[in-house]
């Protein structure tokens, strides 16, 4: 075991503070990574502030991790000491169920589902897993991603490990590409990546925002059109026209406003996980057009690698605002006001 500096929430109501956690010894299939940057996902905030049920404290959030490999076990072949590497939202799964067999570890049907990078069940022992708000992490090589971005793009690469894959997976699953009209709702960490990726995949992209200030920036991110979702006339102009709408909003809201914009057989995919449920959607809006409301969670390891390689090839990274570890609670407060463009990334050098 190795004592490792970290930042933890000791309870849902106390600010995060420095602590020391234990990382396991490097086993034959394990990779040890010195964490250089960690993105700040809204899921970290939901977790640290106890907004979701089943949170175990102390909690060390963070699942948008990039860093450098410092040690590998004898049986590791994916990466070598000195390589750049990434860790996303999962650190283990059963590996034997049908979903794991298809490379969809995020839908693992084993007894613990997938093991989250934080708030997961370590080694099947029941111990809490601790995430990327820490100096180092030890993970089985199956869950380690290869980073092909340039070294100076590293901070902007970190958010791809959650915000990137969580938007890439549904965009790909529902066939985003040329000739498709795709909406992205909520231009935050996930949403701004959704716009960039849907644009790069060749779709006609419409960004839906509640923030007037993001109107121009969303165009700069790659949106073809921007709609202020609180403006009824702007919304109505798009009625019945979308193949797919990806909804990343982190708060409960009326979904009918978006199902009305789908064309026949269109799909509204929910990836935001608000603390309180959305109001029940209108059935008649769905049946009059065979429309679907679906959900999607993160993405499998092979599709995460595919997304990272696509982004490296197309020069895609997240737009980030760097913070020090000690600034995390103030960063959460700003995220609640949609006041970040578009992802906070923690410079882990600040923890040393
Ligand atoms: P974020 O950076 O805070 O962005 C959320 C965006 O939603 C905001 O920027 C804002 O965009 C919009 N928004 C916020 N409050 C709103 C409200 N009351 N009404 C309408 N729009 C509102 O959050 P994130 O990191 O992208 O995460 C978004 C959600 O996805 C969270 O619930 C997170 O837990 C969840 N998540 C899910 C998965 C998954 O696998 N399914 C993975 C990661 C995260 P505008 O300013 O443009 O309106
Ligand atoms: Zn996340
Ligand atoms: Zn499984």
CSV table of C-alpha atoms and ligand atoms in Angstrom, one decimal:
chain,number,residue,atom,x,y,z
A,1,UNK,CA,0.0,0.0,0.0
A,2,UNK,CA,1.2,3.5,-0.8
A,3,UNK,CA,0.1,6.6,1.2
A,4,UNK,CA,-1.1,9.1,-1.4
A,5,UNK,CA,-2.2,12.8,-1.0
A,6,UNK,CA,-5.8,13.4,-2.0
A,7,UNK,CA,-8.7,15.8,-1.5
A,8,UNK,CA,-11.8,14.4,0.0
A,9,UNK,CA,-15.3,15.3,1.1
A,10,UNK,CA,-15.7,13.9,4.6
A,11,UNK,CA,-19.5,14.5,4.5
A,12,UNK,CA,-22.1,16.0,2.2
A,13,UNK,CA,-22.0,19.3,4.1
A,14,UNK,CA,-18.3,19.9,4.7
A,15,UNK,CA,-15.9,21.5,2.2
A,16,UNK,CA,-13.4,19.2,0.5
A,17,UNK,CA,-10.1,19.1,2.3
A,18,UNK,CA,-6.7,17.5,2.0
A,19,UNK,CA,-6.3,14.0,3.3
A,20,UNK,CA,-4.1,10.9,2.8
A,21,UNK,CA,-5.5,7.7,1.2
A,22,UNK,CA,-3.9,4.3,0.5
A,23,UNK,CA,-3.3,3.1,-3.0
A,24,UNK,CA,-2.9,-0.7,-3.5
A,25,UNK,CA,0.5,-2.2,-4.4
A,26,UNK,CA,1.0,-2.6,-8.1
A,27,UNK,CA,-0.2,-6.1,-9.1
A,28,UNK,CA,0.8,-8.1,-12.2
A,29,UNK,CA,-1.9,-6.5,-14.4
A,30,UNK,CA,-1.8,-3.0,-12.7
A,31,UNK,CA,-0.6,0.4,-13.9
A,32,UNK,CA,0.4,3.1,-11.5
A,33,UNK,CA,-0.2,6.7,-12.8
A,34,UNK,CA,1.0,10.0,-11.4
A,35,UNK,CA,-2.0,12.2,-12.0
A,36,UNK,CA,-1.2,15.5,-13.8
A,37,UNK,CA,-4.7,16.8,-14.5
A,38,UNK,CA,-8.2,15.9,-13.4
A,39,UNK,CA,-11.4,17.4,-14.9
A,40,UNK,CA,-14.3,18.4,-12.7
A,41,UNK,CA,-17.5,16.7,-13.7
A,42,UNK,CA,-20.9,17.8,-12.4
A,43,UNK,CA,-21.1,14.2,-11.1
A,44,UNK,CA,-18.3,15.0,-8.7
A,45,UNK,CA,-20.4,17.8,-7.3
A,46,UNK,CA,-23.6,15.7,-7.1
A,47,UNK,CA,-21.4,13.1,-5.2
A,48,UNK,CA,-19.4,15.4,-2.9
A,49,UNK,CA,-22.5,17.3,-1.8
A,50,UNK,CA,-24.6,14.1,-1.3
A,51,UNK,CA,-27.2,14.9,-4.0
A,52,UNK,CA,-27.5,11.3,-5.1
A,53,UNK,CA,-28.4,8.4,-2.8
A,54,UNK,CA,-25.8,5.8,-1.8
A,55,UNK,CA,-22.8,8.1,-1.5
A,56,UNK,CA,-20.1,6.7,0.8
A,57,UNK,CA,-17.9,9.2,2.7
A,58,UNK,CA,-15.1,10.0,2.8
A,59,UNK,CA,-15.4,10.6,-1.0
A,60,UNK,CA,-12.5,11.4,-3.3
A,61,UNK,CA,-14.2,12.5,-6.6
A,62,UNK,CA,-12.6,12.8,-10.0
A,63,UNK,CA,-12.9,10.6,-13.1
A,64,UNK,CA,-11.4,12.6,-15.9
A,65,UNK,CA,-7.8,11.6,-15.2
A,66,UNK,CA,-4.7,12.1,-17.3
A,67,UNK,CA,-1.1,11.5,-16.1
A,68,UNK,CA,2.1,9.6,-16.6
A,69,UNK,CA,2.7,6.0,-16.0
A,70,UNK,CA,5.2,5.5,-13.1
A,71,UNK,CA,5.1,1.7,-12.7
A,72,UNK,CA,3.6,-1.4,-14.4
A,73,UNK,CA,3.1,-5.0,-13.3
A,74,UNK,CA,4.9,-7.9,-15.1
A,75,UNK,CA,1.9,-8.8,-17.2
A,76,UNK,CA,1.1,-5.3,-18.5
A,77,UNK,CA,1.4,-4.8,-22.2
A,78,UNK,CA,-0.8,-1.8,-23.0
A,79,UNK,CA,1.4,1.0,-21.6
A,80,UNK,CA,5.0,1.4,-20.3
A,81,UNK,CA,6.7,3.5,-17.7
A,82,UNK,CA,6.9,7.1,-18.9
A,83,UNK,CA,3.8,6.9,-21.2
A,84,UNK,CA,0.9,9.3,-20.9
A,85,UNK,CA,-2.3,7.5,-19.9
A,86,UNK,CA,-5.9,8.2,-19.0
A,87,UNK,CA,-8.5,6.8,-16.6
A,88,UNK,CA,-12.2,7.5,-17.0
A,89,UNK,CA,-15.2,6.6,-15.0
A,90,UNK,CA,-14.6,2.9,-14.4
A,91,UNK,CA,-11.9,0.9,-12.8
A,92,UNK,CA,-13.3,-2.6,-13.0
A,93,UNK,CA,-16.3,-4.7,-14.1
A,94,UNK,CA,-17.1,-8.4,-14.0
A,95,UNK,CA,-15.4,-9.0,-17.5
A,96,UNK,CA,-17.6,-12.1,-18.2
A,97,UNK,CA,-21.2,-10.9,-18.6
A,98,UNK,CA,-22.6,-10.3,-22.2
A,99,UNK,CA,-22.2,-6.5,-21.9
A,100,UNK,CA,-18.5,-6.8,-20.8
A,101,UNK,CA,-18.0,-9.3,-23.6
A,102,UNK,CA,-19.2,-6.7,-26.1
A,103,UNK,CA,-16.9,-4.1,-24.7
A,104,UNK,CA,-19.8,-2.3,-23.0
A,105,UNK,CA,-18.5,-2.5,-19.5
A,106,UNK,CA,-20.6,0.5,-18.5
A,107,UNK,CA,-23.6,-1.8,-18.7
A,108,UNK,CA,-22.0,-4.7,-16.8
A,109,UNK,CA,-24.6,-7.1,-15.5
A,110,UNK,CA,-22.3,-8.5,-12.8
A,111,UNK,CA,-23.1,-8.2,-9.1
A,112,UNK,CA,-21.6,-4.7,-8.7
A,113,UNK,CA,-22.3,-3.4,-12.2
A,114,UNK,CA,-19.1,-1.5,-13.2
A,115,UNK,CA,-16.9,-0.3,-10.4
A,116,UNK,CA,-16.8,3.5,-10.5
A,117,UNK,CA,-13.5,5.3,-10.3
A,118,UNK,CA,-15.0,6.8,-7.1
A,119,UNK,CA,-17.8,5.7,-4.9
A,120,UNK,CA,-17.2,2.1,-6.3
A,121,UNK,CA,-16.6,-1.2,-4.6
A,122,UNK,CA,-12.9,-1.8,-4.7
A,123,UNK,CA,-11.7,-5.3,-5.6
A,124,UNK,CA,-15.1,-6.8,-4.7
A,125,UNK,CA,-14.0,-6.2,-1.0
A,126,UNK,CA,-16.6,-3.5,-0.5
A,127,UNK,CA,-14.0,-0.8,0.2
A,128,UNK,CA,-14.8,2.6,-1.3
A,129,UNK,CA,-12.9,3.5,-4.5
A,130,UNK,CA,-11.1,6.9,-4.6
A,131,UNK,CA,-10.9,9.0,-7.7
A,132,UNK,CA,-8.7,11.5,-9.4
A,133,UNK,CA,-8.5,14.3,-6.8
A,134,UNK,CA,-5.3,12.7,-5.8
A,135,UNK,CA,-1.6,12.5,-6.6
A,136,UNK,CA,-1.6,9.0,-8.0
A,137,UNK,CA,-3.9,6.0,-8.8
A,138,UNK,CA,-3.4,2.3,-9.4
A,139,UNK,CA,-5.7,0.6,-12.0
A,140,UNK,CA,-5.9,-2.7,-13.9
A,141,UNK,CA,-4.6,-2.1,-17.4
A,142,UNK,CA,-7.9,-3.0,-19.0
A,143,UNK,CA,-9.3,0.3,-17.8
A,144,UNK,CA,-6.2,2.4,-18.8
A,145,UNK,CA,-6.6,4.5,-21.9
A,146,UNK,CA,-3.7,5.4,-24.3
A,147,UNK,CA,-3.3,9.2,-24.9
A,148,UNK,CA,-2.2,10.2,-28.4
A,149,UNK,CA,-2.7,13.9,-28.0
A,150,UNK,CA,0.3,16.2,-27.8
A,151,UNK,CA,1.7,16.8,-24.4
A,152,UNK,CA,0.6,20.5,-24.4
A,153,UNK,CA,-3.0,19.4,-25.0
A,154,UNK,CA,-3.0,17.3,-21.9
A,155,UNK,CA,-5.2,19.5,-19.7
A,156,UNK,CA,-7.8,19.7,-22.4
A,157,UNK,CA,-7.7,16.0,-23.0
A,158,UNK,CA,-8.7,15.1,-19.4
A,159,UNK,CA,-12.4,16.0,-19.8
A,160,UNK,CA,-12.6,13.7,-22.8
A,161,UNK,CA,-12.4,10.8,-20.3
A,162,UNK,CA,-16.0,11.5,-19.1
A,163,UNK,CA,-17.6,14.5,-20.9
A,164,UNK,CA,-16.1,13.3,-24.2
A,165,UNK,CA,-17.2,9.7,-24.0
A,166,UNK,CA,-20.6,10.4,-22.4
A,167,UNK,CA,-21.5,12.4,-25.4
A,168,UNK,CA,-19.6,10.4,-28.0
A,169,UNK,CA,-21.3,7.1,-27.1
A,170,UNK,CA,-24.9,8.1,-27.6
A,171,UNK,CA,-24.0,10.3,-30.6
A,172,UNK,CA,-22.5,7.2,-32.3
A,173,UNK,CA,-25.1,4.8,-31.1
A,174,UNK,CA,-27.9,6.9,-32.6
A,175,UNK,CA,-26.1,7.4,-35.9
A,176,UNK,CA,-24.9,11.0,-35.8
A,177,UNK,CA,-23.4,12.0,-39.2
A,178,UNK,CA,-24.0,13.9,-42.4
A,179,UNK,CA,-27.7,14.5,-43.1
A,180,UNK,CA,-28.8,14.3,-39.4
A,181,UNK,CA,-30.1,17.2,-37.3
A,182,UNK,CA,-28.8,16.8,-33.8
A,183,UNK,CA,-29.6,19.0,-30.8
A,184,UNK,CA,-27.4,19.4,-27.7
A,185,UNK,CA,-29.1,20.7,-24.6
A,186,UNK,CA,-27.1,22.4,-21.8
A,187,UNK,CA,-23.8,23.8,-23.0
A,188,UNK,CA,-21.6,22.9,-20.0
A,189,UNK,CA,-18.8,20.3,-19.7
A,190,UNK,CA,-20.7,17.5,-21.4
A,191,UNK,CA,-22.7,19.8,-23.8
A,192,UNK,CA,-19.8,21.7,-25.2
A,193,UNK,CA,-18.1,18.4,-26.0
A,194,UNK,CA,-21.4,17.1,-27.5
A,195,UNK,CA,-21.4,20.1,-29.9
A,196,UNK,CA,-17.8,19.7,-30.9
A,197,UNK,CA,-18.1,15.9,-31.5
A,198,UNK,CA,-21.5,16.1,-33.3
A,199,UNK,CA,-20.0,18.8,-35.6
A,200,UNK,CA,-16.9,16.8,-36.2
A,201,UNK,CA,-19.1,13.8,-37.1
A,202,UNK,CA,-20.7,15.9,-39.8
A,203,UNK,CA,-24.2,16.5,-38.4
A,204,UNK,CA,-26.2,19.8,-38.5
A,205,UNK,CA,-25.8,20.8,-34.8
A,206,UNK,CA,-28.2,23.0,-32.8
A,207,UNK,CA,-27.1,24.1,-29.3
A,208,UNK,CA,-29.8,24.7,-26.7
A,209,UNK,CA,-28.8,27.0,-23.9
A,210,UNK,CA,-30.4,28.9,-21.1
A,211,UNK,CA,-27.4,31.4,-21.1
A,212,UNK,CA,-27.7,34.3,-23.5
A,213,UNK,CA,-23.9,34.8,-23.0
A,214,UNK,CA,-23.2,31.4,-24.6
A,215,UNK,CA,-25.0,32.3,-27.8
A,216,UNK,CA,-21.9,33.3,-29.8
A,217,UNK,CA,-19.6,30.9,-28.1
A,218,UNK,CA,-21.8,27.9,-29.0
A,219,UNK,CA,-21.4,28.9,-32.7
A,220,UNK,CA,-17.6,29.1,-32.1
A,221,UNK,CA,-17.7,25.5,-30.6
A,222,UNK,CA,-19.2,24.2,-33.9
A,223,UNK,CA,-22.9,24.7,-33.6
A,224,UNK,CA,-24.7,25.6,-36.8
A,225,UNK,CA,-27.5,27.3,-34.9
A,226,UNK,CA,-28.1,28.3,-31.3
A,227,UNK,CA,-31.5,28.4,-29.5
A,228,UNK,CA,-32.3,30.0,-26.2
A,229,UNK,CA,-34.4,27.3,-24.7
A,230,UNK,CA,-36.5,29.7,-22.6
A,231,UNK,CA,-37.6,31.5,-25.8
A,232,UNK,CA,-40.9,29.9,-26.9
A,233,UNK,CA,-40.8,31.3,-30.5
A,234,UNK,CA,-37.2,30.2,-31.0
A,235,UNK,CA,-38.1,26.7,-29.8
A,236,UNK,CA,-41.2,26.5,-32.0
A,237,UNK,CA,-39.3,27.3,-35.1
A,238,UNK,CA,-37.6,23.9,-34.7
A,239,UNK,CA,-40.8,21.8,-34.0
A,240,UNK,CA,-40.7,18.3,-35.5
A,241,UNK,CA,-37.3,18.6,-37.0
A,242,UNK,CA,-34.7,16.7,-35.0
A,243,UNK,CA,-33.4,13.1,-35.5
A,244,UNK,CA,-31.6,13.2,-32.1
A,245,UNK,CA,-31.5,15.5,-29.1
A,246,UNK,CA,-28.8,14.9,-26.5
A,247,UNK,CA,-29.9,16.4,-23.1
A,248,UNK,CA,-27.1,17.0,-20.6
A,249,UNK,CA,-28.9,19.3,-18.2
A,250,UNK,CA,-28.0,18.7,-14.5
A,251,UNK,CA,-31.4,20.0,-13.2
A,252,UNK,CA,-35.0,18.8,-13.4
A,253,UNK,CA,-37.0,20.4,-16.2
A,254,UNK,CA,-39.9,19.9,-18.6
A,255,UNK,CA,-38.9,17.4,-21.3
A,256,UNK,CA,-41.9,18.1,-23.5
A,257,UNK,CA,-40.2,21.2,-24.7
A,258,UNK,CA,-37.7,18.9,-26.4
A,259,UNK,CA,-39.8,15.9,-27.4
A,260,UNK,CA,-42.0,18.4,-29.4
A,261,UNK,CA,-38.9,19.2,-31.5
A,262,UNK,CA,-38.2,15.6,-32.5
A,263,UNK,CA,-39.3,14.4,-35.9
A,264,UNK,CA,-41.1,11.0,-36.4
A,265,UNK,CA,-38.9,8.3,-34.9
A,266,UNK,CA,-36.6,10.8,-33.3
A,267,UNK,CA,-35.0,10.2,-29.9
A,268,UNK,CA,-34.3,12.4,-26.9
A,269,UNK,CA,-31.4,10.9,-25.0
A,270,UNK,CA,-31.0,11.9,-21.4
A,271,UNK,CA,-27.5,11.8,-19.9
A,272,UNK,CA,-27.9,14.4,-17.2
A,273,UNK,CA,-28.7,12.9,-13.8
A,274,UNK,CA,-30.6,15.6,-11.8
A,275,UNK,CA,-31.0,15.4,-8.0
A,276,UNK,CA,-34.8,15.6,-8.4
A,277,UNK,CA,-36.8,13.8,-11.1
A,278,UNK,CA,-38.1,15.5,-14.3
A,279,UNK,CA,-41.8,16.1,-14.5
A,280,UNK,CA,-43.5,13.1,-16.2
A,281,UNK,CA,-43.4,13.7,-20.0
A,282,UNK,CA,-46.5,14.0,-22.2
A,283,UNK,CA,-47.4,10.6,-23.6
A,284,UNK,CA,-49.4,12.1,-26.6
A,285,UNK,CA,-46.3,14.0,-27.8
A,286,UNK,CA,-44.4,10.6,-27.9
A,287,UNK,CA,-47.1,8.4,-29.4
A,288,UNK,CA,-48.0,11.0,-32.1
A,289,UNK,CA,-44.7,10.4,-33.9
A,290,UNK,CA,-43.3,7.2,-32.4
A,291,UNK,CA,-40.8,9.2,-30.5
A,292,UNK,CA,-38.5,7.8,-27.8
A,293,UNK,CA,-36.9,9.1,-24.6
A,294,UNK,CA,-33.8,7.1,-23.9
A,295,UNK,CA,-30.8,7.1,-21.5
A,296,UNK,CA,-27.1,6.5,-21.8
A,297,UNK,CA,-24.3,6.2,-19.4
A,298,UNK,CA,-20.6,7.0,-20.1
A,299,UNK,CA,-19.1,4.5,-22.6
A,300,UNK,CA,-17.1,1.3,-22.9
A,301,UNK,CA,-13.4,1.1,-22.8
A,302,UNK,CA,-12.9,0.3,-26.5
A,303,UNK,CA,-15.3,3.2,-27.6
A,304,UNK,CA,-13.5,5.5,-25.2
A,305,UNK,CA,-10.2,4.7,-26.9
A,306,UNK,CA,-11.9,5.2,-30.3
A,307,UNK,CA,-13.2,8.6,-29.2
A,308,UNK,CA,-9.7,9.6,-27.8
A,309,UNK,CA,-8.0,8.6,-31.1
A,310,UNK,CA,-10.7,10.5,-33.1
A,311,UNK,CA,-10.1,13.6,-31.0
A,312,UNK,CA,-6.3,13.3,-31.3
A,313,UNK,CA,-6.7,13.0,-35.1
A,314,UNK,CA,-9.1,16.0,-35.4
A,315,UNK,CA,-7.3,18.2,-32.8
A,316,UNK,CA,-10.3,18.1,-30.5
A,317,UNK,CA,-9.9,18.9,-26.8
A,318,UNK,CA,-12.2,20.5,-24.2
A,319,UNK,CA,-12.2,24.2,-23.5
A,320,UNK,CA,-10.8,24.3,-20.0
A,321,UNK,CA,-10.3,26.7,-17.1
A,322,UNK,CA,-7.4,25.5,-14.9
A,323,UNK,CA,-7.9,25.6,-11.1
A,324,UNK,CA,-5.8,24.6,-8.1
A,325,UNK,CA,-7.1,21.7,-6.0
A,326,UNK,CA,-7.8,24.1,-3.1
A,327,UNK,CA,-10.3,26.0,-5.2
A,328,UNK,CA,-12.6,23.1,-5.7
A,329,UNK,CA,-15.6,24.2,-3.6
A,330,UNK,CA,-15.6,27.7,-5.2
A,331,UNK,CA,-15.5,25.9,-8.6
A,332,UNK,CA,-18.5,23.8,-7.7
A,333,UNK,CA,-20.4,27.0,-6.7
A,334,UNK,CA,-19.6,28.5,-10.1
A,335,UNK,CA,-20.7,25.4,-11.9
A,336,UNK,CA,-24.1,25.7,-10.2
A,337,UNK,CA,-24.4,29.1,-11.9
A,338,UNK,CA,-23.3,27.7,-15.3
A,339,UNK,CA,-20.3,30.0,-14.9
A,340,UNK,CA,-17.5,28.0,-16.5
A,341,UNK,CA,-16.3,27.8,-20.1
A,342,UNK,CA,-16.6,24.9,-20.2
A,343,UNK,CA,-14.7,22.6,-17.9
A,344,UNK,CA,-12.7,23.2,-14.8
A,345,UNK,CA,-9.5,21.1,-14.8
A,346,UNK,CA,-7.4,20.7,-11.6
A,347,UNK,CA,-3.7,21.1,-12.0
A,348,UNK,CA,-2.5,18.3,-9.7
A,349,UNK,CA,0.8,20.0,-9.1
A,350,UNK,CA,-1.2,22.2,-6.7
A,351,UNK,CA,-1.6,19.2,-4.4
A,352,UNK,CA,2.2,18.7,-3.9
B,1,LIG,P1,-22.3,21.2,-16.2
B,1,LIG,O1,-20.9,21.5,-16.7
B,1,LIG,O2,-22.7,21.8,-14.9
B,1,LIG,O3,-23.3,21.6,-17.3
B,1,LIG,C1,-24.7,21.5,-17.2
B,1,LIG,C2,-25.3,22.5,-18.1
B,1,LIG,O4,-26.8,22.4,-18.0
B,1,LIG,C3,-25.1,24.0,-17.7
B,1,LIG,O5,-23.9,24.5,-18.2
B,1,LIG,C4,-26.3,24.7,-18.3
B,1,LIG,O6,-26.1,24.9,-19.6
B,1,LIG,C5,-27.4,23.6,-18.2
B,1,LIG,N1,-28.2,23.9,-17.0
B,1,LIG,C6,-27.9,23.9,-15.7
B,1,LIG,N2,-28.9,24.1,-14.9
B,1,LIG,C7,-30.0,24.2,-15.7
B,1,LIG,C8,-31.3,24.5,-15.4
B,1,LIG,N3,-31.8,24.6,-14.2
B,1,LIG,N4,-32.2,24.5,-16.5
B,1,LIG,C9,-31.7,24.3,-17.7
B,1,LIG,N5,-30.4,24.1,-18.0
B,1,LIG,C10,-29.5,24.1,-17.0
B,1,LIG,O7,-22.5,19.7,-16.0
B,1,LIG,P2,-21.9,18.4,-16.7
B,1,LIG,O8,-20.6,18.0,-16.1
B,1,LIG,O9,-21.9,18.7,-18.2
B,1,LIG,O10,-22.9,17.3,-16.3
B,1,LIG,C11,-24.3,17.4,-16.7
B,1,LIG,C12,-25.1,16.3,-16.1
B,1,LIG,O11,-24.7,15.0,-16.7
B,1,LIG,C13,-24.9,16.1,-14.6
B,1,LIG,O12,-26.1,15.7,-14.0
B,1,LIG,C14,-23.9,14.9,-14.5
B,1,LIG,O13,-24.0,14.2,-13.3
B,1,LIG,C15,-24.4,14.1,-15.6
B,1,LIG,N6,-23.4,13.1,-16.2
B,1,LIG,C16,-24.0,12.0,-16.6
B,1,LIG,C17,-23.1,11.0,-17.2
B,1,LIG,C18,-23.7,9.8,-17.8
B,1,LIG,O14,-22.9,8.8,-18.0
B,1,LIG,N7,-25.0,9.7,-18.2
B,1,LIG,C19,-21.8,11.2,-17.2
B,1,LIG,C20,-21.3,12.5,-16.8
B,1,LIG,C21,-22.1,13.4,-16.2
B,1,LIG,P3,-26.6,26.3,-20.3
B,1,LIG,O15,-25.9,27.4,-19.6
B,1,LIG,O16,-26.1,26.2,-21.7
B,1,LIG,O17,-28.1,26.3,-20.2
B,2,LIG,ZN1,-18.4,12.6,-15.2
B,3,LIG,ZN1,-19.9,-7.5,-16.7
